[in-house]
Amino acid sequence: MKMRMVLCGGVAALGVCAGMVTASAVPGGAGTVPAGSARPAAGFDPAELEDALDDVHRAGVPGVFAEVRDDGRTWRGASGVADVTNGRPVTADMRHRVGSVTKTFTAAAVMQQVEQGRIRLDAPIGDYLPQLVPGERGRRITVRMLLNNTSGIPDYLTYAFPSLRGFPSRLDVSTRSLDDNRFRTFRPAELIEMGLSAPPVGEPGGPTGVYSNTNWLILGQLLEHVTGMPAERYITRNVIERAGLRHTGFPTGTRVKGPHSRLYEAFYGLIDPPRDYSVYDMSWVGPAAALVSTMEDLNRFYALLLDGRIVSRSSLAEMQRTVPTRALDGSLIQYGLGLHKVETPCGTFWGHDGTVWGAGTMSLTRADGKRQMSVAVNLIRWNRPDASGKPQPHPIDGALKALYQRATCGGASPAPEVAP
C-alpha cells in the first residue's frame, strides 16, 4: 500500500485544514490494510530522522521540528530557522499554533459531557441551541453530525476572508483579508451565522461528510451552554490540565507566549516572499483551531486519549466510528468524532492535522499507543498553481512524506507516493 501524506497542499485548503493525511485504496477495501498484513514499525534510527528533517528544510521549509516515540524510546529533533531575518534556529521544544489538532481536544470535552448526561450524541442541536441553529436545521442536525462533519453546514472561512473567495478558479484573488483580520476579534455567533447563511454542502446525516469549521464553533457554544463557562476554559480545565500538558493552551492575546517560531504563509505563491503571521488574533477559529502546544504535549495527549484516560473507553469507541469526509483540500479522509483514522503498512494510526496562517502540524498515534509522531512546520501552502488552478508538485511534498513515513513506520516503509 502507498500512503499519501500531504500538509494541506490542496488549493481548497484556505485556512484551517484537514486532509494532510490520506491513504490510497488497497486491495480488499478502500483505505484499509488487508487483515494480517500490517507489520510493526521498524523502530527508529535517530540519524535517519535527522536526515529526513534536514531534507524538509533543504526543500524549502524554513524550520521543522518533531518528536517521535516508539515503545518507550523518544527522539526529538529540529532543522532550520525560526526567523529568516536573523537566522535564529528552530528547536524541538518550541510552542506552535497547531490548528485543527484543537478539534480532538474539543471533541474530548464534548464526550466528557456526554458521559455526564448533559449532552446526548444523537439529540438535535436545536434542543440545546434553538436560537443559534433554528428551524428545520436545528431539528435535523444532531450533535454527532457536528462532530463528524455530516451536518451539511458549510465552512465560514471564505466569508470571514472574502478576498480569497473564488480561488483557485479565479487566480486574481487577493490575500488582503489576511492582513485586514490580523487584529480583528470575531464573535463566534458572527462566524456561525456566515456558515449557516451559505448554501448547504449536503443533507444532514448524509453518507459523506464535508469538513467544516462552522460545526466546531457550534460545538464550542454547546459546551458553553451546558457547562456555564466558555468552551476554551472548560477544555483547559478538563482536557488540557487533566492530561498534564504544561505547554498547551488557548492564546489570550495575539502573540504566542514562550519560545516559538515565526510563521510564514505563502498562500500558493500569492504571498512572495512568504509573510510572517505569528502575531494574529485567533478568534477567527476559537475551539476549532486556536490551540498552541508543543510536539511533546501532543504526543502525551494522544497517548492518554487512546488509553482511555481522557474520556472513557466507550466514548473513545464513539470517537473512532468514522465516515468518509471531504476535507478542505478536496481529499477524502476517514473521520470520526474529532479524530482521523489513517491506515499504514505498520498499523492503524489515529490523530489530527491542522494549519492556520503560517503554521502546519501533524500528530499521529498508533492504535496500540506505542508509536507516535508529531511534526511542525513554519511554512504552509507552498505549492504554486498552474493556469488552471491545479497545485504543482514541490520538493517539500516528497520530503515531508518521507519524514512522515520514517516517523510512523521506520526505514523499512515503502517509498512515498509524491503528489501535490
mmCIF file of C-alpha atoms in Angstrom, residues 26-370:
data_model
loop_
_atom_site.group_PDB
_atom_site.id
_atom_site.type_symbol
_atom_site.label_atom_id
_atom_site.label_comp_id
_atom_site.label_asym_id
_atom_site.label_seq_id
_atom_site.Cartn_x
_atom_site.Cartn_y
_atom_site.Cartn_z
ATOM 1 C CA VAL A 26 -5.607 -1.097 -1.402
ATOM 2 C CA PRO A 27 -6.930 -4.491 -2.466
ATOM 3 C CA GLY A 28 -9.647 -5.663 -0.120
ATOM 4 C CA GLY A 29 -11.200 -2.285 0.707
ATOM 5 C CA ALA A 30 -10.845 1.428 0.291
ATOM 6 C CA GLY A 31 -8.223 2.948 2.504
ATOM 7 C CA THR A 32 -7.576 -0.190 4.578
ATOM 8 C CA VAL A 33 -4.804 -2.677 5.043
ATOM 9 C CA PRO A 34 -5.885 -6.309 4.491
ATOM 10 C CA ALA A 35 -6.174 -8.217 7.757
ATOM 11 C CA GLY A 36 -2.868 -9.555 8.977
ATOM 12 C CA SER A 37 -0.821 -7.528 6.517
ATOM 13 C CA ALA A 38 0.243 -4.706 8.844
ATOM 14 C CA ARG A 39 3.745 -5.059 10.163
ATOM 15 C CA PRO A 40 5.172 -3.290 13.206
ATOM 16 C CA ALA A 41 7.190 -0.127 12.822
ATOM 17 C CA ALA A 42 10.879 -0.843 12.437
ATOM 18 C CA GLY A 43 11.946 1.254 15.443
ATOM 19 C CA PHE A 44 13.687 4.463 14.552
ATOM 20 C CA ASP A 45 17.158 5.499 13.626
ATOM 21 C CA PRO A 46 17.942 8.998 15.023
ATOM 22 C CA ALA A 47 20.378 9.707 12.212
ATOM 23 C CA GLU A 48 17.775 8.832 9.563
ATOM 24 C CA LEU A 49 15.161 11.017 11.249
ATOM 25 C CA GLU A 50 17.617 13.895 11.468
ATOM 26 C CA ASP A 51 18.438 13.489 7.779
ATOM 27 C CA ALA A 52 14.723 13.466 6.944
ATOM 28 C CA LEU A 53 14.205 16.700 8.892
ATOM 29 C CA ASP A 54 17.156 18.283 7.110
ATOM 30 C CA ASP A 55 15.678 17.235 3.759
ATOM 31 C CA VAL A 56 12.429 19.072 4.586
ATOM 32 C CA HIS A 57 14.399 22.186 5.464
ATOM 33 C CA ARG A 58 16.535 21.931 2.326
ATOM 34 C CA ALA A 59 13.380 21.503 0.226
ATOM 35 C CA GLY A 60 12.207 24.952 1.291
ATOM 36 C CA VAL A 61 10.655 24.939 4.780
ATOM 37 C CA PRO A 62 12.462 27.494 6.964
ATOM 38 C CA GLY A 63 12.027 25.433 10.126
ATOM 39 C CA VAL A 64 10.719 21.961 11.003
ATOM 40 C CA PHE A 65 10.700 20.153 14.328
ATOM 41 C CA ALA A 66 9.339 16.862 15.603
ATOM 42 C CA GLU A 67 9.046 14.285 18.347
ATOM 43 C CA VAL A 68 8.834 10.542 17.640
ATOM 44 C CA ARG A 69 8.117 7.901 20.277
ATOM 45 C CA ASP A 70 8.491 4.173 19.874
ATOM 46 C CA ASP A 71 7.698 1.747 22.711
ATOM 47 C CA GLY A 72 9.367 3.791 25.444
ATOM 48 C CA ARG A 73 12.045 5.472 23.325
ATOM 49 C CA THR A 74 11.765 9.168 22.469
ATOM 50 C CA TRP A 75 13.545 11.188 19.801
ATOM 51 C CA ARG A 76 13.276 14.948 19.319
ATOM 52 C CA GLY A 77 14.812 16.911 16.504
ATOM 53 C CA ALA A 78 14.751 20.229 14.675
ATOM 54 C CA SER A 79 16.167 21.648 11.474
ATOM 55 C CA GLY A 80 16.334 25.147 10.070
ATOM 56 C CA VAL A 81 15.440 28.542 11.418
ATOM 57 C CA ALA A 82 12.646 30.077 13.450
ATOM 58 C CA ASP A 83 13.272 33.509 11.967
ATOM 59 C CA VAL A 84 14.534 34.007 8.419
ATOM 60 C CA THR A 85 15.681 37.557 9.131
ATOM 61 C CA ASN A 86 18.189 36.770 11.883
ATOM 62 C CA GLY A 87 18.796 33.018 11.488
ATOM 63 C CA ARG A 88 17.571 32.126 14.989
ATOM 64 C CA PRO A 89 17.447 28.312 15.000
ATOM 65 C CA VAL A 90 14.257 26.356 15.461
ATOM 66 C CA THR A 91 14.257 23.948 18.435
ATOM 67 C CA ALA A 92 12.267 20.806 19.157
ATOM 68 C CA ASP A 93 10.594 22.195 22.286
ATOM 69 C CA MET A 94 9.083 25.290 20.671
ATOM 70 C CA ARG A 95 5.420 26.153 21.137
ATOM 71 C CA HIS A 96 3.400 26.191 17.929
ATOM 72 C CA ARG A 97 -0.046 27.075 16.660
ATOM 73 C CA VAL A 98 -1.411 23.568 15.989
ATOM 74 C CA GLY A 99 -4.547 24.470 14.052
ATOM 75 C CA SER A 100 -7.233 21.836 13.751
ATOM 76 C CA VAL A 101 -5.490 19.449 16.127
ATOM 77 C CA THR A 102 -7.590 21.563 18.520
ATOM 78 C CA LYS A 103 -10.670 19.696 17.298
ATOM 79 C CA THR A 104 -9.668 16.491 19.083
ATOM 80 C CA PHE A 105 -9.471 18.436 22.354
ATOM 81 C CA THR A 106 -12.904 19.954 21.734
ATOM 82 C CA ALA A 107 -14.382 16.573 20.820
ATOM 83 C CA ALA A 108 -12.970 15.039 24.022
ATOM 84 C CA ALA A 109 -14.584 17.833 26.039
ATOM 85 C CA VAL A 110 -17.948 17.183 24.384
ATOM 86 C CA MET A 111 -17.646 13.443 25.067
ATOM 87 C CA GLN A 112 -16.976 14.154 28.747
ATOM 88 C CA GLN A 113 -20.287 15.982 28.854
ATOM 89 C CA VAL A 114 -21.941 13.066 27.072
ATOM 90 C CA GLU A 115 -20.621 10.789 29.830
ATOM 91 C CA GLN A 116 -22.140 13.090 32.444
ATOM 92 C CA GLY A 117 -25.513 13.026 30.710
ATOM 93 C CA ARG A 118 -25.599 16.733 29.879
ATOM 94 C CA ILE A 119 -25.249 16.118 26.126
ATOM 95 C CA ARG A 120 -26.807 13.344 24.043
ATOM 96 C CA LEU A 121 -24.847 12.487 20.890
ATOM 97 C CA ASP A 122 -27.921 11.845 18.771
ATOM 98 C CA ALA A 123 -30.022 14.706 20.097
ATOM 99 C CA PRO A 124 -30.830 17.589 17.724
ATOM 100 C CA ILE A 125 -28.634 20.610 18.290
ATOM 101 C CA GLY A 126 -31.842 22.663 18.327
ATOM 102 C CA ASP A 127 -32.719 21.026 21.656
ATOM 103 C CA TYR A 128 -29.770 22.893 23.166
ATOM 104 C CA LEU A 129 -29.265 25.967 20.985
ATOM 105 C CA PRO A 130 -32.618 26.738 19.306
ATOM 106 C CA GLN A 131 -31.761 30.405 18.752
ATOM 107 C CA LEU A 132 -28.327 29.681 17.255
ATOM 108 C CA VAL A 133 -29.440 26.850 14.932
ATOM 109 C CA PRO A 134 -33.158 27.437 14.452
ATOM 110 C CA GLY A 135 -35.870 25.758 12.435
ATOM 111 C CA GLU A 136 -35.561 22.563 10.424
ATOM 112 C CA ARG A 137 -31.766 22.539 10.605
ATOM 113 C CA GLY A 138 -31.872 22.652 14.375
ATOM 114 C CA ARG A 139 -34.300 19.744 14.382
ATOM 115 C CA ARG A 140 -32.392 17.581 11.871
ATOM 116 C CA ILE A 141 -28.738 18.189 12.761
ATOM 117 C CA THR A 142 -27.515 16.191 15.731
ATOM 118 C CA VAL A 143 -24.509 16.674 17.975
ATOM 119 C CA ARG A 144 -22.893 13.646 16.337
ATOM 120 C CA MET A 145 -23.303 15.197 12.884
ATOM 121 C CA LEU A 146 -21.439 18.291 14.054
ATOM 122 C CA LEU A 147 -18.625 16.145 15.451
ATOM 123 C CA ASN A 148 -18.200 14.005 12.324
ATOM 124 C CA ASN A 149 -18.894 16.831 9.833
ATOM 125 C CA THR A 150 -22.041 15.309 8.330
ATOM 126 C CA SER A 151 -24.219 18.296 9.289
ATOM 127 C CA GLY A 152 -24.215 19.765 5.772
ATOM 128 C CA ILE A 153 -23.264 23.179 7.196
ATOM 129 C CA PRO A 154 -20.559 24.816 5.040
ATOM 130 C CA ASP A 155 -17.372 26.416 6.261
ATOM 131 C CA TYR A 156 -17.387 30.121 7.027
ATOM 132 C CA LEU A 157 -13.761 30.794 6.045
ATOM 133 C CA THR A 158 -14.292 32.367 2.631
ATOM 134 C CA TYR A 159 -16.922 34.665 4.155
ATOM 135 C CA ALA A 160 -14.667 35.762 7.002
ATOM 136 C CA PHE A 161 -11.822 36.220 4.474
ATOM 137 C CA PRO A 162 -13.753 37.441 1.409
ATOM 138 C CA SER A 163 -10.747 38.481 -0.672
ATOM 139 C CA LEU A 164 -9.865 34.780 -1.007
ATOM 140 C CA ARG A 165 -13.242 33.790 -2.439
ATOM 141 C CA GLY A 166 -13.094 32.130 -5.824
ATOM 142 C CA PHE A 167 -9.559 30.764 -5.533
ATOM 143 C CA PRO A 168 -8.310 28.744 -7.412
ATOM 144 C CA SER A 169 -10.811 29.125 -10.259
ATOM 145 C CA ARG A 170 -10.054 32.839 -10.007
ATOM 146 C CA LEU A 171 -6.334 33.440 -9.864
ATOM 147 C CA ASP A 172 -6.683 37.212 -9.451
ATOM 148 C CA VAL A 173 -7.793 36.997 -5.823
ATOM 149 C CA SER A 174 -6.046 38.938 -3.077
ATOM 150 C CA THR A 175 -4.729 37.918 0.339
ATOM 151 C CA ARG A 176 -5.684 41.332 1.701
ATOM 152 C CA SER A 177 -8.190 39.695 4.073
ATOM 153 C CA LEU A 178 -5.381 38.012 5.979
ATOM 154 C CA ASP A 179 -3.942 41.378 6.911
ATOM 155 C CA ASP A 180 -7.310 43.082 7.388
ATOM 156 C CA ASN A 181 -8.256 40.475 10.020
ATOM 157 C CA ARG A 182 -4.916 40.224 11.814
ATOM 158 C CA PHE A 183 -6.166 42.161 14.863
ATOM 159 C CA ARG A 184 -9.896 41.681 14.380
ATOM 160 C CA THR A 185 -11.834 39.960 17.149
ATOM 161 C CA PHE A 186 -14.629 37.819 15.719
ATOM 162 C CA ARG A 187 -17.629 36.750 17.780
ATOM 163 C CA PRO A 188 -18.451 33.002 17.461
ATOM 164 C CA ALA A 189 -22.093 33.779 16.619
ATOM 165 C CA GLU A 190 -20.913 36.079 13.818
ATOM 166 C CA LEU A 191 -18.842 33.328 12.185
ATOM 167 C CA ILE A 192 -21.526 30.684 12.738
ATOM 168 C CA GLU A 193 -24.080 32.894 11.002
ATOM 169 C CA MET A 194 -21.744 33.163 7.998
ATOM 170 C CA GLY A 195 -21.721 29.374 7.706
ATOM 171 C CA LEU A 196 -25.450 28.923 8.305
ATOM 172 C CA SER A 197 -26.312 31.608 5.740
ATOM 173 C CA ALA A 198 -24.262 29.982 2.986
ATOM 174 C CA PRO A 199 -25.706 27.281 0.684
ATOM 175 C CA PRO A 200 -25.660 23.838 2.382
ATOM 176 C CA VAL A 201 -22.986 21.386 1.273
ATOM 177 C CA GLY A 202 -25.088 18.300 1.941
ATOM 178 C CA GLU A 203 -28.079 16.855 3.720
ATOM 179 C CA PRO A 204 -27.782 16.347 7.489
ATOM 180 C CA GLY A 205 -26.563 12.828 8.219
ATOM 181 C CA GLY A 206 -25.530 12.121 4.629
ATOM 182 C CA PRO A 207 -23.172 9.223 3.848
ATOM 183 C CA THR A 208 -20.202 11.527 3.176
ATOM 184 C CA GLY A 209 -19.248 14.398 5.421
ATOM 185 C CA VAL A 210 -17.838 17.756 4.363
ATOM 186 C CA TYR A 211 -15.247 19.200 6.705
ATOM 187 C CA SER A 212 -16.430 22.496 8.155
ATOM 188 C CA ASN A 213 -15.075 24.686 10.927
ATOM 189 C CA THR A 214 -18.567 26.064 11.476
ATOM 190 C CA ASN A 215 -19.522 22.766 13.122
ATOM 191 C CA TRP A 216 -16.808 23.216 15.711
ATOM 192 C CA LEU A 217 -17.750 26.753 16.648
ATOM 193 C CA ILE A 218 -21.304 25.498 17.237
ATOM 194 C CA LEU A 219 -19.867 22.752 19.448
ATOM 195 C CA GLY A 220 -17.990 25.419 21.380
ATOM 196 C CA GLN A 221 -21.275 27.223 22.003
ATOM 197 C CA LEU A 222 -22.834 23.920 23.063
ATOM 198 C CA LEU A 223 -20.090 23.390 25.639
ATOM 199 C CA GLU A 224 -20.643 26.890 26.980
ATOM 200 C CA HIS A 225 -24.387 26.269 27.193
ATOM 201 C CA VAL A 226 -24.161 23.030 29.202
ATOM 202 C CA THR A 227 -21.155 23.887 31.405
ATOM 203 C CA GLY A 228 -21.811 27.565 32.077
ATOM 204 C CA MET A 229 -18.279 28.576 31.099
ATOM 205 C CA PRO A 230 -16.535 29.456 27.821
ATOM 206 C CA ALA A 231 -15.522 26.370 25.857
ATOM 207 C CA GLU A 232 -11.853 27.325 25.998
ATOM 208 C CA ARG A 233 -11.957 27.459 29.810
ATOM 209 C CA TYR A 234 -13.735 24.120 30.085
ATOM 210 C CA ILE A 235 -11.299 22.449 27.678
ATOM 211 C CA THR A 236 -8.372 23.903 29.609
ATOM 212 C CA ARG A 237 -9.597 22.639 32.978
ATOM 213 C CA ASN A 238 -10.950 19.252 31.957
ATOM 214 C CA VAL A 239 -8.831 18.172 28.988
ATOM 215 C CA ILE A 240 -5.534 20.070 28.955
ATOM 216 C CA GLU A 241 -4.940 20.099 32.711
ATOM 217 C CA ARG A 242 -6.343 16.591 33.109
ATOM 218 C CA ALA A 243 -3.723 15.379 30.638
ATOM 219 C CA GLY A 244 -0.951 17.199 32.486
ATOM 220 C CA LEU A 245 0.020 19.276 29.451
ATOM 221 C CA ARG A 246 2.363 22.028 30.613
ATOM 222 C CA HIS A 247 2.826 23.937 27.359
ATOM 223 C CA THR A 248 -0.637 23.770 25.786
ATOM 224 C CA GLY A 249 -3.315 26.432 25.925
ATOM 225 C CA PHE A 250 -5.572 28.846 24.116
ATOM 226 C CA PRO A 251 -3.949 32.211 23.365
ATOM 227 C CA THR A 252 -5.061 35.173 25.451
ATOM 228 C CA GLY A 253 -3.747 37.747 23.003
ATOM 229 C CA THR A 254 -2.332 37.936 19.521
ATOM 230 C CA ARG A 255 1.104 36.528 20.394
ATOM 231 C CA VAL A 256 2.368 33.042 21.165
ATOM 232 C CA LYS A 257 3.782 33.001 24.685
ATOM 233 C CA GLY A 258 7.080 31.235 25.265
ATOM 234 C CA PRO A 259 9.725 30.089 22.765
ATOM 235 C CA HIS A 260 8.193 29.858 19.300
ATOM 236 C CA SER A 261 8.902 30.305 15.630
ATOM 237 C CA ARG A 262 7.721 32.961 13.269
ATOM 238 C CA LEU A 263 5.032 31.539 10.966
ATOM 239 C CA TYR A 264 5.334 32.051 7.212
ATOM 240 C CA GLU A 265 2.339 31.976 4.888
ATOM 241 C CA ALA A 266 2.892 31.638 1.126
ATOM 242 C CA PHE A 267 -0.745 31.093 0.041
ATOM 243 C CA TYR A 268 0.173 29.273 -3.140
ATOM 244 C CA GLY A 269 2.610 31.908 -4.344
ATOM 245 C CA LEU A 270 0.287 34.873 -3.839
ATOM 246 C CA ILE A 271 2.485 35.986 -0.932
ATOM 247 C CA ASP A 272 6.071 36.131 -2.194
ATOM 248 C CA PRO A 273 8.208 36.140 -0.180
ATOM 249 C CA PRO A 274 6.095 34.373 2.466
ATOM 250 C CA ARG A 275 4.847 36.714 5.189
ATOM 251 C CA ASP A 276 5.052 36.231 8.964
ATOM 252 C CA TYR A 277 1.637 35.689 10.600
ATOM 253 C CA SER A 278 2.817 34.544 14.029
ATOM 254 C CA VAL A 279 1.089 37.593 15.567
ATOM 255 C CA TYR A 280 -2.638 37.105 14.960
ATOM 256 C CA ASP A 281 -5.997 37.312 16.743
ATOM 257 C CA MET A 282 -7.141 33.686 16.794
ATOM 258 C CA SER A 283 -10.810 34.418 17.466
ATOM 259 C CA TRP A 284 -11.401 33.501 13.821
ATOM 260 C CA VAL A 285 -11.083 29.835 14.803
ATOM 261 C CA GLY A 286 -11.500 29.581 18.604
ATOM 262 C CA PRO A 287 -12.304 25.995 19.740
ATOM 263 C CA ALA A 288 -11.923 24.805 16.140
ATOM 264 C CA ALA A 289 -8.211 25.558 15.749
ATOM 265 C CA ALA A 290 -6.730 28.151 18.116
ATOM 266 C CA LEU A 291 -4.614 25.968 20.421
ATOM 267 C CA VAL A 292 -0.903 26.475 20.983
ATOM 268 C CA SER A 293 1.082 23.378 22.002
ATOM 269 C CA THR A 294 4.376 21.521 21.711
ATOM 270 C CA MET A 295 5.096 18.284 19.917
ATOM 271 C CA GLU A 296 5.834 16.625 23.262
ATOM 272 C CA ASP A 297 2.470 17.696 24.676
ATOM 273 C CA LEU A 298 0.608 16.477 21.583
ATOM 274 C CA ASN A 299 2.157 13.025 21.824
ATOM 275 C CA ARG A 300 1.319 12.876 25.521
ATOM 276 C CA PHE A 301 -2.277 13.944 24.875
ATOM 277 C CA TYR A 302 -2.969 11.380 22.157
ATOM 278 C CA ALA A 303 -1.302 8.601 24.154
ATOM 279 C CA LEU A 304 -3.582 9.314 27.119
ATOM 280 C CA LEU A 305 -6.662 9.716 24.925
ATOM 281 C CA LEU A 306 -6.168 6.374 23.161
ATOM 282 C CA ASP A 307 -5.507 4.735 26.551
ATOM 283 C CA GLY A 308 -8.942 5.776 27.808
ATOM 284 C CA ARG A 309 -7.603 8.301 30.320
ATOM 285 C CA ILE A 310 -9.166 11.476 28.923
ATOM 286 C CA VAL A 311 -12.550 10.011 28.023
ATOM 287 C CA SER A 312 -13.972 6.578 28.770
ATOM 288 C CA ARG A 313 -13.343 3.572 26.550
ATOM 289 C CA SER A 314 -16.932 3.697 25.319
ATOM 290 C CA SER A 315 -16.569 7.376 24.439
ATOM 291 C CA LEU A 316 -13.309 6.632 22.630
ATOM 292 C CA ALA A 317 -15.099 3.923 20.649
ATOM 293 C CA GLU A 318 -17.654 6.530 19.528
ATOM 294 C CA MET A 319 -14.855 8.896 18.543
ATOM 295 C CA GLN A 320 -13.331 6.138 16.409
ATOM 296 C CA ARG A 321 -16.516 5.460 14.397
ATOM 297 C CA THR A 322 -15.530 7.028 11.090
ATOM 298 C CA VAL A 323 -17.325 8.239 7.980
ATOM 299 C CA PRO A 324 -15.777 9.271 4.645
ATOM 300 C CA THR A 325 -15.361 13.026 4.768
ATOM 301 C CA ARG A 326 -14.359 15.530 2.122
ATOM 302 C CA ALA A 327 -11.520 17.640 3.518
ATOM 303 C CA LEU A 328 -10.920 21.283 2.679
ATOM 304 C CA ASP A 329 -8.154 20.255 0.292
ATOM 305 C CA GLY A 330 -10.610 18.055 -1.634
ATOM 306 C CA SER A 331 -9.297 14.696 -0.439
ATOM 307 C CA LEU A 332 -11.432 12.005 1.215
ATOM 308 C CA ILE A 333 -10.434 11.148 4.765
ATOM 309 C CA GLN A 334 -11.814 8.725 7.334
ATOM 310 C CA TYR A 335 -13.111 10.999 10.062
ATOM 311 C CA GLY A 336 -14.603 10.079 13.421
ATOM 312 C CA LEU A 337 -15.578 12.453 16.198
ATOM 313 C CA GLY A 338 -12.589 14.774 16.109
ATOM 314 C CA LEU A 339 -10.191 12.005 15.060
ATOM 315 C CA HIS A 340 -8.696 10.957 11.718
ATOM 316 C CA LYS A 341 -8.105 7.283 11.002
ATOM 317 C CA VAL A 342 -5.006 6.515 8.928
ATOM 318 C CA GLU A 343 -4.087 3.008 7.779
ATOM 319 C CA THR A 344 -0.387 2.383 7.205
ATOM 320 C CA PRO A 345 1.697 -0.702 6.421
ATOM 321 C CA CYS A 346 2.632 -0.789 10.118
ATOM 322 C CA GLY A 347 -0.818 -0.446 11.625
ATOM 323 C CA THR A 348 -3.738 1.906 12.206
ATOM 324 C CA PHE A 349 -2.935 5.410 13.402
ATOM 325 C CA TRP A 350 -5.257 7.979 14.936
ATOM 326 C CA GLY A 351 -4.772 11.710 15.286
ATOM 327 C CA HIS A 352 -5.323 15.014 13.539
ATOM 328 C CA ASP A 353 -3.599 17.611 11.437
ATOM 329 C CA GLY A 354 -4.090 21.304 11.008
ATOM 330 C CA THR A 355 -2.928 24.610 9.657
ATOM 331 C CA VAL A 356 -3.537 28.213 10.494
ATOM 332 C CA TRP A 357 -1.869 31.092 8.714
ATOM 333 C CA GLY A 358 1.804 30.176 8.510
ATOM 334 C CA ALA A 359 1.769 27.037 10.658
ATOM 335 C CA GLY A 360 1.277 23.354 9.914
ATOM 336 C CA THR A 361 1.090 20.427 12.351
ATOM 337 C CA MET A 362 0.606 16.670 12.094
ATOM 338 C CA SER A 363 0.127 14.348 15.081
ATOM 339 C CA LEU A 364 -0.448 10.595 14.720
ATOM 340 C CA THR A 365 -0.520 7.795 17.297
ATOM 341 C CA ARG A 366 -0.746 4.088 16.510
ATOM 342 C CA ALA A 367 -3.801 2.346 17.914
ATOM 343 C CA ASP A 368 -1.720 0.467 20.494
ATOM 344 C CA GLY A 369 -0.179 3.752 21.659
ATOM 345 C CA LYS A 370 3.385 2.526 21.175
#
